[in-house]
Amino acid sequence: MNTIIALLRGINVGGRNKLPMRNLKTILAEIGLVNVQTYIQSGNVVCQINRTDLPALAEEIGVAIGENHGFVPRILLLTVADLETAVAYNPFPTTDEQYKTLHFYFLESAPTSPDLAKLESIKSESEQFKLLDKTFYLYAPEGIGRSKLATKVERALGVAATARNWRTVSKLLEIATA
């Protein structure tokens, strides 16, 4: 069995796209995922599968959620190796202070023509960022909610992304490798 991490984008945010984690676990079990574990209410799942066709599986999960809840979230599936690589190449400190201020943007694909100059021009003095393959790292010590850069990442990179803070990334890796 292969362990995967599913990152669902835009669920349970601002009262929209409500999807209780117990319902999500049931949906995933019904399509054949096993040992389904969720972390917090924002669409973080670790589970095992006997499949390797992750794009087809992401689409199947989306369809199942759509049939049960009336919306289809963007779903990004990562292998444990993908997550380990993202953590290993993180260019910023990972202390307790960075749990909420360091963000990993997981990208659907490596950007072919990212506009990093645009991001550089709008970042605050304290913000730092780095793009490495399919992960964009953002250190925003004043908070992601105040960051102009954070709202422009996807457009500047030209690929779909979903972000998680360092606390969530480290917890998902802990669950996936337990």
Short mmCIF file of N, CA and C in Angstrom, two decimals:
data_model
loop_
_atom_site.label_atom_id
_atom_site.label_comp_id
_atom_site.label_asym_id
_atom_site.label_seq_id
_atom_site.Cartn_x
_atom_site.Cartn_y
_atom_site.Cartn_z
N MET A 1 0.84 -1.19 0.00
CA MET A 1 0.00 0.00 0.00
C MET A 1 0.87 1.24 0.00
N ASN A 2 0.41 2.25 -0.70
CA ASN A 2 1.11 3.53 -0.77
C ASN A 2 0.41 4.54 0.13
N THR A 3 1.20 5.30 0.86
CA THR A 3 0.64 6.37 1.68
C THR A 3 0.62 7.64 0.84
N ILE A 4 -0.50 8.34 0.87
CA ILE A 4 -0.62 9.62 0.18
C ILE A 4 -1.17 10.67 1.13
N ILE A 5 -0.91 11.91 0.76
CA ILE A 5 -1.43 13.05 1.49
C ILE A 5 -2.34 13.79 0.52
N ALA A 6 -3.58 14.00 0.91
CA ALA A 6 -4.54 14.73 0.09
C ALA A 6 -4.74 16.11 0.70
N LEU A 7 -4.55 17.13 -0.11
CA LEU A 7 -4.77 18.51 0.32
C LEU A 7 -5.96 19.05 -0.46
N LEU A 8 -7.05 19.29 0.24
CA LEU A 8 -8.26 19.82 -0.39
C LEU A 8 -8.27 21.32 -0.19
N ARG A 9 -8.49 22.02 -1.26
CA ARG A 9 -8.42 23.48 -1.20
C ARG A 9 -9.81 24.09 -1.04
N GLY A 10 -9.88 25.07 -0.13
CA GLY A 10 -11.08 25.88 -0.02
C GLY A 10 -12.27 25.25 0.66
N ILE A 11 -12.05 24.27 1.52
CA ILE A 11 -13.20 23.71 2.24
C ILE A 11 -13.23 24.27 3.66
N ASN A 12 -14.45 24.41 4.18
CA ASN A 12 -14.66 24.89 5.54
C ASN A 12 -13.99 26.24 5.80
N VAL A 13 -14.00 27.10 4.80
CA VAL A 13 -13.39 28.43 4.92
C VAL A 13 -14.50 29.47 4.82
N GLY A 14 -14.62 30.31 5.82
CA GLY A 14 -15.59 31.39 5.78
C GLY A 14 -17.03 30.93 5.64
N GLY A 15 -17.34 29.76 6.17
CA GLY A 15 -18.70 29.25 6.12
C GLY A 15 -19.11 28.66 4.77
N ARG A 16 -18.18 28.59 3.83
CA ARG A 16 -18.49 28.05 2.51
C ARG A 16 -17.87 26.66 2.36
N ASN A 17 -18.45 25.91 1.41
CA ASN A 17 -17.93 24.57 1.08
C ASN A 17 -17.73 23.73 2.34
N LYS A 18 -18.79 23.62 3.11
CA LYS A 18 -18.71 22.87 4.36
C LYS A 18 -18.61 21.37 4.08
N LEU A 19 -17.64 20.77 4.72
CA LEU A 19 -17.40 19.34 4.58
C LEU A 19 -16.83 18.81 5.89
N PRO A 20 -17.71 18.28 6.76
CA PRO A 20 -17.21 17.72 8.01
C PRO A 20 -16.21 16.59 7.74
N MET A 21 -15.18 16.53 8.54
CA MET A 21 -14.12 15.55 8.31
C MET A 21 -14.63 14.11 8.41
N ARG A 22 -15.61 13.86 9.25
CA ARG A 22 -16.14 12.49 9.33
C ARG A 22 -16.83 12.12 8.02
N ASN A 23 -17.50 13.08 7.38
CA ASN A 23 -18.12 12.83 6.07
C ASN A 23 -17.05 12.58 5.01
N LEU A 24 -15.99 13.37 5.06
CA LEU A 24 -14.89 13.19 4.12
C LEU A 24 -14.27 11.81 4.28
N LYS A 25 -14.06 11.39 5.51
CA LYS A 25 -13.49 10.06 5.76
C LYS A 25 -14.39 8.97 5.17
N THR A 26 -15.68 9.12 5.32
CA THR A 26 -16.63 8.14 4.78
C THR A 26 -16.55 8.10 3.26
N ILE A 27 -16.55 9.27 2.63
CA ILE A 27 -16.45 9.34 1.17
C ILE A 27 -15.18 8.66 0.68
N LEU A 28 -14.07 8.95 1.33
CA LEU A 28 -12.79 8.38 0.90
C LEU A 28 -12.76 6.87 1.10
N ALA A 29 -13.33 6.40 2.19
CA ALA A 29 -13.39 4.95 2.43
C ALA A 29 -14.25 4.26 1.37
N GLU A 30 -15.33 4.92 0.96
CA GLU A 30 -16.22 4.33 -0.04
C GLU A 30 -15.56 4.18 -1.41
N ILE A 31 -14.55 4.99 -1.69
CA ILE A 31 -13.86 4.84 -2.98
C ILE A 31 -12.56 4.05 -2.86
N GLY A 32 -12.37 3.42 -1.69
CA GLY A 32 -11.27 2.47 -1.55
C GLY A 32 -10.04 2.92 -0.82
N LEU A 33 -10.04 4.11 -0.24
CA LEU A 33 -8.89 4.54 0.54
C LEU A 33 -9.01 3.95 1.94
N VAL A 34 -7.90 3.57 2.51
CA VAL A 34 -7.92 2.94 3.83
C VAL A 34 -7.05 3.72 4.82
N ASN A 35 -7.27 3.43 6.10
CA ASN A 35 -6.54 4.10 7.19
C ASN A 35 -6.60 5.62 7.02
N VAL A 36 -7.77 6.13 6.73
CA VAL A 36 -7.96 7.56 6.47
C VAL A 36 -7.87 8.33 7.78
N GLN A 37 -6.96 9.30 7.82
CA GLN A 37 -6.80 10.17 8.97
C GLN A 37 -6.87 11.61 8.49
N THR A 38 -7.60 12.44 9.20
CA THR A 38 -7.66 13.85 8.85
C THR A 38 -6.93 14.66 9.91
N TYR A 39 -6.50 15.84 9.51
CA TYR A 39 -5.86 16.75 10.45
C TYR A 39 -6.51 18.11 10.30
N ILE A 40 -7.03 18.63 11.36
CA ILE A 40 -7.84 19.84 11.47
C ILE A 40 -8.95 19.84 10.42
N GLN A 41 -9.72 20.89 10.38
CA GLN A 41 -10.94 20.91 9.56
C GLN A 41 -10.76 21.51 8.17
N SER A 42 -9.52 21.68 7.72
CA SER A 42 -9.32 22.41 6.47
C SER A 42 -8.87 21.53 5.30
N GLY A 43 -9.20 20.25 5.35
CA GLY A 43 -8.96 19.41 4.19
C GLY A 43 -7.57 18.83 4.09
N ASN A 44 -7.07 18.27 5.16
CA ASN A 44 -5.77 17.60 5.18
C ASN A 44 -6.00 16.14 5.52
N VAL A 45 -5.60 15.26 4.62
CA VAL A 45 -5.87 13.83 4.78
C VAL A 45 -4.60 13.03 4.54
N VAL A 46 -4.39 12.02 5.36
CA VAL A 46 -3.34 11.03 5.13
C VAL A 46 -4.05 9.69 5.05
N CYS A 47 -3.74 8.90 4.03
CA CYS A 47 -4.39 7.60 3.86
C CYS A 47 -3.51 6.67 3.03
N GLN A 48 -3.97 5.44 2.88
CA GLN A 48 -3.25 4.46 2.08
C GLN A 48 -4.13 4.03 0.90
N ILE A 49 -3.45 3.70 -0.20
CA ILE A 49 -4.14 3.24 -1.41
C ILE A 49 -3.31 2.16 -2.07
N ASN A 50 -3.96 1.40 -2.94
CA ASN A 50 -3.27 0.40 -3.76
C ASN A 50 -3.15 0.89 -5.20
N ARG A 51 -3.25 2.19 -5.40
CA ARG A 51 -3.23 2.77 -6.74
C ARG A 51 -2.02 3.68 -6.90
N THR A 52 -1.66 3.90 -8.16
CA THR A 52 -0.57 4.82 -8.44
C THR A 52 -1.01 5.96 -9.36
N ASP A 53 -2.22 5.90 -9.88
CA ASP A 53 -2.73 6.92 -10.81
C ASP A 53 -3.32 8.09 -10.02
N LEU A 54 -2.45 8.91 -9.44
CA LEU A 54 -2.90 9.99 -8.55
C LEU A 54 -3.79 11.03 -9.23
N PRO A 55 -3.52 11.46 -10.46
CA PRO A 55 -4.45 12.43 -11.08
C PRO A 55 -5.86 11.87 -11.23
N ALA A 56 -5.98 10.62 -11.62
CA ALA A 56 -7.31 10.01 -11.76
C ALA A 56 -7.98 9.88 -10.38
N LEU A 57 -7.19 9.55 -9.37
CA LEU A 57 -7.74 9.44 -8.02
C LEU A 57 -8.22 10.80 -7.52
N ALA A 58 -7.46 11.86 -7.76
CA ALA A 58 -7.88 13.20 -7.34
C ALA A 58 -9.21 13.56 -7.99
N GLU A 59 -9.35 13.24 -9.26
CA GLU A 59 -10.61 13.52 -9.96
C GLU A 59 -11.75 12.70 -9.36
N GLU A 60 -11.50 11.45 -9.05
CA GLU A 60 -12.52 10.59 -8.46
C GLU A 60 -12.96 11.10 -7.09
N ILE A 61 -12.02 11.56 -6.30
CA ILE A 61 -12.35 12.13 -4.99
C ILE A 61 -13.22 13.38 -5.18
N GLY A 62 -12.84 14.23 -6.11
CA GLY A 62 -13.62 15.44 -6.38
C GLY A 62 -15.04 15.14 -6.79
N VAL A 63 -15.20 14.16 -7.69
CA VAL A 63 -16.55 13.78 -8.14
C VAL A 63 -17.37 13.26 -6.96
N ALA A 64 -16.77 12.42 -6.12
CA ALA A 64 -17.49 11.87 -4.97
C ALA A 64 -17.92 12.97 -4.00
N ILE A 65 -17.04 13.93 -3.76
CA ILE A 65 -17.41 15.06 -2.88
C ILE A 65 -18.53 15.86 -3.53
N GLY A 66 -18.42 16.10 -4.82
CA GLY A 66 -19.44 16.85 -5.54
C GLY A 66 -20.81 16.18 -5.45
N GLU A 67 -20.84 14.86 -5.61
CA GLU A 67 -22.10 14.13 -5.53
C GLU A 67 -22.71 14.19 -4.14
N ASN A 68 -21.86 14.21 -3.12
CA ASN A 68 -22.34 14.19 -1.73
C ASN A 68 -22.57 15.58 -1.13
N HIS A 69 -21.83 16.59 -1.62
CA HIS A 69 -21.88 17.90 -0.96
C HIS A 69 -22.13 19.07 -1.90
N GLY A 70 -22.24 18.82 -3.20
CA GLY A 70 -22.62 19.87 -4.13
C GLY A 70 -21.52 20.82 -4.57
N PHE A 71 -20.30 20.54 -4.25
CA PHE A 71 -19.17 21.34 -4.73
C PHE A 71 -17.98 20.41 -4.95
N VAL A 72 -17.07 20.81 -5.82
CA VAL A 72 -15.89 20.00 -6.12
C VAL A 72 -14.66 20.84 -5.78
N PRO A 73 -13.98 20.51 -4.69
CA PRO A 73 -12.78 21.26 -4.33
C PRO A 73 -11.60 20.86 -5.22
N ARG A 74 -10.64 21.76 -5.34
CA ARG A 74 -9.39 21.39 -6.00
C ARG A 74 -8.65 20.46 -5.03
N ILE A 75 -8.12 19.38 -5.55
CA ILE A 75 -7.46 18.37 -4.71
C ILE A 75 -6.06 18.13 -5.24
N LEU A 76 -5.10 18.22 -4.37
CA LEU A 76 -3.71 17.94 -4.72
C LEU A 76 -3.27 16.73 -3.91
N LEU A 77 -2.78 15.72 -4.59
CA LEU A 77 -2.30 14.52 -3.92
C LEU A 77 -0.78 14.49 -3.94
N LEU A 78 -0.21 14.21 -2.79
CA LEU A 78 1.24 14.12 -2.64
C LEU A 78 1.62 12.74 -2.13
N THR A 79 2.76 12.27 -2.53
CA THR A 79 3.31 11.07 -1.92
C THR A 79 4.10 11.50 -0.68
N VAL A 80 4.45 10.54 0.13
CA VAL A 80 5.28 10.85 1.29
C VAL A 80 6.61 11.42 0.81
N ALA A 81 7.16 10.87 -0.26
CA ALA A 81 8.42 11.39 -0.81
C ALA A 81 8.29 12.84 -1.24
N ASP A 82 7.15 13.20 -1.85
CA ASP A 82 6.91 14.60 -2.24
C ASP A 82 6.97 15.51 -1.02
N LEU A 83 6.29 15.10 0.04
CA LEU A 83 6.24 15.91 1.25
C LEU A 83 7.61 15.98 1.92
N GLU A 84 8.30 14.85 1.98
CA GLU A 84 9.64 14.84 2.57
C GLU A 84 10.59 15.74 1.79
N THR A 85 10.49 15.74 0.48
CA THR A 85 11.34 16.58 -0.35
C THR A 85 11.05 18.06 -0.09
N ALA A 86 9.78 18.41 -0.03
CA ALA A 86 9.40 19.80 0.24
C ALA A 86 9.96 20.27 1.59
N VAL A 87 9.90 19.41 2.59
CA VAL A 87 10.42 19.76 3.90
C VAL A 87 11.95 19.84 3.87
N ALA A 88 12.58 18.89 3.22
CA ALA A 88 14.04 18.85 3.16
C ALA A 88 14.63 20.08 2.47
N TYR A 89 13.94 20.59 1.46
CA TYR A 89 14.46 21.73 0.70
C TYR A 89 13.95 23.09 1.19
N ASN A 90 13.19 23.09 2.27
CA ASN A 90 12.71 24.34 2.84
C ASN A 90 13.90 25.24 3.17
N PRO A 91 13.95 26.43 2.59
CA PRO A 91 15.11 27.30 2.81
C PRO A 91 15.03 28.18 4.06
N PHE A 92 13.95 28.07 4.83
CA PHE A 92 13.76 28.96 5.97
C PHE A 92 13.80 28.19 7.28
N PRO A 93 14.07 28.90 8.39
CA PRO A 93 14.10 28.23 9.70
C PRO A 93 12.75 27.61 10.04
N THR A 94 12.79 26.53 10.79
CA THR A 94 11.55 25.84 11.17
C THR A 94 11.45 25.70 12.68
N THR A 95 11.53 26.82 13.35
CA THR A 95 11.39 26.83 14.79
C THR A 95 9.92 26.99 15.15
N ASP A 96 9.61 26.91 16.43
CA ASP A 96 8.23 27.09 16.88
C ASP A 96 7.66 28.43 16.46
N GLU A 97 8.51 29.47 16.39
CA GLU A 97 8.03 30.79 15.99
C GLU A 97 7.53 30.80 14.54
N GLN A 98 8.02 29.90 13.72
CA GLN A 98 7.65 29.87 12.31
C GLN A 98 6.43 28.99 12.02
N TYR A 99 5.84 28.37 13.03
CA TYR A 99 4.71 27.47 12.79
C TYR A 99 3.57 28.12 12.02
N LYS A 100 3.31 29.39 12.28
CA LYS A 100 2.21 30.07 11.61
C LYS A 100 2.68 31.05 10.54
N THR A 101 3.95 31.35 10.49
CA THR A 101 4.43 32.39 9.58
C THR A 101 5.17 31.83 8.36
N LEU A 102 5.48 30.56 8.37
CA LEU A 102 6.14 29.91 7.24
C LEU A 102 5.10 29.07 6.52
N HIS A 103 4.93 29.32 5.22
CA HIS A 103 3.92 28.62 4.43
C HIS A 103 4.53 27.91 3.24
N PHE A 104 4.03 26.72 3.00
CA PHE A 104 4.41 25.91 1.85
C PHE A 104 3.24 25.95 0.88
N TYR A 105 3.46 26.44 -0.32
CA TYR A 105 2.45 26.39 -1.38
C TYR A 105 2.79 25.19 -2.25
N PHE A 106 1.94 24.19 -2.22
CA PHE A 106 2.15 23.01 -3.05
C PHE A 106 1.50 23.27 -4.39
N LEU A 107 2.26 23.10 -5.46
CA LEU A 107 1.83 23.45 -6.80
C LEU A 107 1.46 22.22 -7.60
N GLU A 108 0.46 22.37 -8.48
CA GLU A 108 0.05 21.24 -9.33
C GLU A 108 1.16 20.81 -10.27
N SER A 109 1.98 21.75 -10.68
CA SER A 109 3.12 21.44 -11.55
C SER A 109 4.17 22.51 -11.35
N ALA A 110 5.35 22.25 -11.84
CA ALA A 110 6.41 23.26 -11.76
C ALA A 110 6.06 24.39 -12.74
N PRO A 111 6.12 25.63 -12.29
CA PRO A 111 5.79 26.75 -13.17
C PRO A 111 6.78 26.85 -14.34
N THR A 112 6.25 27.14 -15.52
CA THR A 112 7.13 27.25 -16.69
C THR A 112 7.63 28.68 -16.90
N SER A 113 6.86 29.66 -16.48
CA SER A 113 7.32 31.06 -16.62
C SER A 113 6.79 31.91 -15.47
N PRO A 114 7.27 31.63 -14.26
CA PRO A 114 6.78 32.37 -13.10
C PRO A 114 7.25 33.83 -13.13
N ASP A 115 6.40 34.72 -12.66
CA ASP A 115 6.74 36.14 -12.60
C ASP A 115 7.22 36.46 -11.18
N LEU A 116 8.43 36.04 -10.87
CA LEU A 116 8.98 36.26 -9.54
C LEU A 116 9.29 37.74 -9.31
N ALA A 117 9.57 38.47 -10.38
CA ALA A 117 9.82 39.91 -10.25
C ALA A 117 8.58 40.61 -9.72
N LYS A 118 7.42 40.19 -10.16
CA LYS A 118 6.15 40.76 -9.68
C LYS A 118 6.02 40.52 -8.17
N LEU A 119 6.30 39.30 -7.73
CA LEU A 119 6.21 38.98 -6.31
C LEU A 119 7.24 39.77 -5.51
N GLU A 120 8.42 39.91 -6.06
CA GLU A 120 9.48 40.67 -5.40
C GLU A 120 9.05 42.12 -5.22
N SER A 121 8.34 42.66 -6.19
CA SER A 121 7.93 44.07 -6.15
C SER A 121 6.82 44.35 -5.14
N ILE A 122 6.05 43.34 -4.75
CA ILE A 122 4.95 43.57 -3.81
C ILE A 122 5.18 43.02 -2.42
N LYS A 123 6.28 42.32 -2.22
CA LYS A 123 6.51 41.75 -0.89
C LYS A 123 6.87 42.85 0.10
N SER A 124 6.52 42.60 1.36
CA SER A 124 6.89 43.55 2.41
C SER A 124 8.38 43.38 2.72
N GLU A 125 8.90 44.32 3.49
CA GLU A 125 10.32 44.26 3.85
C GLU A 125 10.67 42.98 4.60
N SER A 126 9.76 42.51 5.42
CA SER A 126 10.07 41.35 6.26
C SER A 126 9.82 40.01 5.57
N GLU A 127 9.09 40.02 4.47
CA GLU A 127 8.75 38.77 3.79
C GLU A 127 9.92 38.25 2.95
N GLN A 128 9.97 36.93 2.89
CA GLN A 128 10.94 36.25 2.05
C GLN A 128 10.23 35.11 1.34
N PHE A 129 10.67 34.79 0.13
CA PHE A 129 10.08 33.67 -0.58
C PHE A 129 11.12 32.97 -1.44
N LYS A 130 10.79 31.74 -1.80
CA LYS A 130 11.67 30.93 -2.65
C LYS A 130 10.80 29.93 -3.40
N LEU A 131 11.06 29.78 -4.68
CA LEU A 131 10.39 28.78 -5.50
C LEU A 131 11.38 27.69 -5.82
N LEU A 132 11.04 26.46 -5.46
CA LEU A 132 11.87 25.30 -5.77
C LEU A 132 10.98 24.22 -6.37
N ASP A 133 11.09 24.01 -7.66
CA ASP A 133 10.35 23.00 -8.39
C ASP A 133 8.84 23.18 -8.20
N LYS A 134 8.18 22.28 -7.47
CA LYS A 134 6.73 22.33 -7.30
C LYS A 134 6.31 22.83 -5.92
N THR A 135 7.21 23.55 -5.25
CA THR A 135 6.88 24.12 -3.94
C THR A 135 7.34 25.57 -3.90
N PHE A 136 6.43 26.43 -3.44
CA PHE A 136 6.75 27.84 -3.24
C PHE A 136 6.72 28.05 -1.73
N TYR A 137 7.80 28.59 -1.18
CA TYR A 137 7.92 28.81 0.25
C TYR A 137 7.75 30.30 0.52
N LEU A 138 6.91 30.63 1.49
CA LEU A 138 6.70 32.02 1.87
C LEU A 138 6.87 32.16 3.38
N TYR A 139 7.81 33.00 3.76
CA TYR A 139 7.99 33.35 5.16
C TYR A 139 7.40 34.75 5.33
N ALA A 140 6.30 34.84 6.08
CA ALA A 140 5.58 36.10 6.29
C ALA A 140 5.46 36.35 7.79
N PRO A 141 6.50 36.92 8.40
CA PRO A 141 6.50 37.06 9.86
C PRO A 141 5.41 37.96 10.42
N GLU A 142 4.82 38.81 9.59
CA GLU A 142 3.73 39.67 10.06
C GLU A 142 2.37 39.02 9.84
N GLY A 143 2.36 37.79 9.32
CA GLY A 143 1.13 37.04 9.13
C GLY A 143 0.70 36.99 7.68
N ILE A 144 0.14 35.88 7.31
CA ILE A 144 -0.29 35.68 5.93
C ILE A 144 -1.51 36.53 5.59
N GLY A 145 -2.33 36.83 6.58
CA GLY A 145 -3.52 37.63 6.36
C GLY A 145 -3.21 39.07 5.96
N ARG A 146 -2.04 39.54 6.30
CA ARG A 146 -1.62 40.91 5.96
C ARG A 146 -0.76 40.95 4.70
N SER A 147 -0.43 39.82 4.17
CA SER A 147 0.51 39.74 3.06
C SER A 147 -0.16 39.99 1.71
N LYS A 148 0.29 41.03 1.01
CA LYS A 148 -0.17 41.27 -0.36
C LYS A 148 0.40 40.20 -1.29
N LEU A 149 1.61 39.79 -0.99
CA LEU A 149 2.27 38.78 -1.80
C LEU A 149 1.48 37.46 -1.78
N ALA A 150 0.99 37.07 -0.62
CA ALA A 150 0.29 35.79 -0.48
C ALA A 150 -0.91 35.70 -1.40
N THR A 151 -1.59 36.80 -1.62
CA THR A 151 -2.79 36.78 -2.46
C THR A 151 -2.45 36.73 -3.95
N LYS A 152 -1.20 36.97 -4.31
CA LYS A 152 -0.80 37.04 -5.72
C LYS A 152 0.04 35.84 -6.18
N VAL A 153 0.35 34.93 -5.29
CA VAL A 153 1.26 33.84 -5.61
C VAL A 153 0.78 33.02 -6.80
N GLU A 154 -0.44 32.55 -6.75
CA GLU A 154 -0.95 31.67 -7.80
C GLU A 154 -0.91 32.35 -9.17
N ARG A 155 -1.38 33.56 -9.23
CA ARG A 155 -1.40 34.29 -10.51
C ARG A 155 0.02 34.50 -11.03
N ALA A 156 0.94 34.88 -10.15
CA ALA A 156 2.32 35.15 -10.58
C ALA A 156 3.04 33.87 -11.02
N LEU A 157 2.69 32.76 -10.42
CA LEU A 157 3.34 31.50 -10.79
C LEU A 157 2.69 30.85 -12.01
N GLY A 158 1.41 31.12 -12.20
CA GLY A 158 0.71 30.57 -13.35
C GLY A 158 0.29 29.12 -13.22
N VAL A 159 0.26 28.62 -11.99
CA VAL A 159 -0.21 27.25 -11.73
C VAL A 159 -1.06 27.24 -10.47
N ALA A 160 -1.97 26.28 -10.39
CA ALA A 160 -2.82 26.13 -9.21
C ALA A 160 -1.98 25.71 -8.02
N ALA A 161 -2.36 26.21 -6.85
CA ALA A 161 -1.60 25.92 -5.63
C ALA A 161 -2.54 25.81 -4.45
N THR A 162 -2.06 25.17 -3.40
CA THR A 162 -2.76 25.18 -2.12
C THR A 162 -1.69 25.31 -1.05
N ALA A 163 -1.93 26.17 -0.07
CA ALA A 163 -0.92 26.49 0.93
C ALA A 163 -1.24 25.86 2.28
N ARG A 164 -0.19 25.51 2.99
CA ARG A 164 -0.30 25.02 4.36
C ARG A 164 0.83 25.63 5.17
N ASN A 165 0.55 25.95 6.44
CA ASN A 165 1.62 26.49 7.28
C ASN A 165 2.54 25.37 7.78
N TRP A 166 3.65 25.79 8.35
CA TRP A 166 4.67 24.84 8.79
C TRP A 166 4.11 23.85 9.81
N ARG A 167 3.27 24.30 10.71
CA ARG A 167 2.69 23.40 11.71
C ARG A 167 1.92 22.27 11.01
N THR A 168 1.10 22.61 10.03
CA THR A 168 0.31 21.61 9.33
C THR A 168 1.20 20.67 8.52
N VAL A 169 2.16 21.22 7.81
CA VAL A 169 3.07 20.39 7.01
C VAL A 169 3.82 19.41 7.90
N SER A 170 4.35 19.89 9.01
CA SER A 170 5.12 18.99 9.88
C SER A 170 4.22 17.93 10.50
N LYS A 171 2.99 18.29 10.85
CA LYS A 171 2.07 17.31 11.42
C LYS A 171 1.67 16.26 10.38
N LEU A 172 1.41 16.69 9.14
CA LEU A 172 1.06 15.73 8.08
C LEU A 172 2.21 14.76 7.83
N LEU A 173 3.42 15.27 7.83
CA LEU A 173 4.57 14.38 7.64
C LEU A 173 4.72 13.41 8.80
N GLU A 174 4.46 13.88 10.00
CA GLU A 174 4.51 13.01 11.19
C GLU A 174 3.48 11.89 11.07
N ILE A 175 2.26 12.23 10.68
CA ILE A 175 1.20 11.23 10.53
C ILE A 175 1.54 10.25 9.41
N ALA A 176 2.02 10.77 8.29
CA ALA A 176 2.30 9.95 7.12
C ALA A 176 3.45 8.97 7.33
N THR A 177 4.37 9.32 8.21
CA THR A 177 5.53 8.44 8.42
C THR A 177 5.45 7.62 9.71
N ALA A 178 4.34 7.75 10.41
CA ALA A 178 4.19 6.99 11.67
C ALA A 178 3.99 5.50 11.41
#
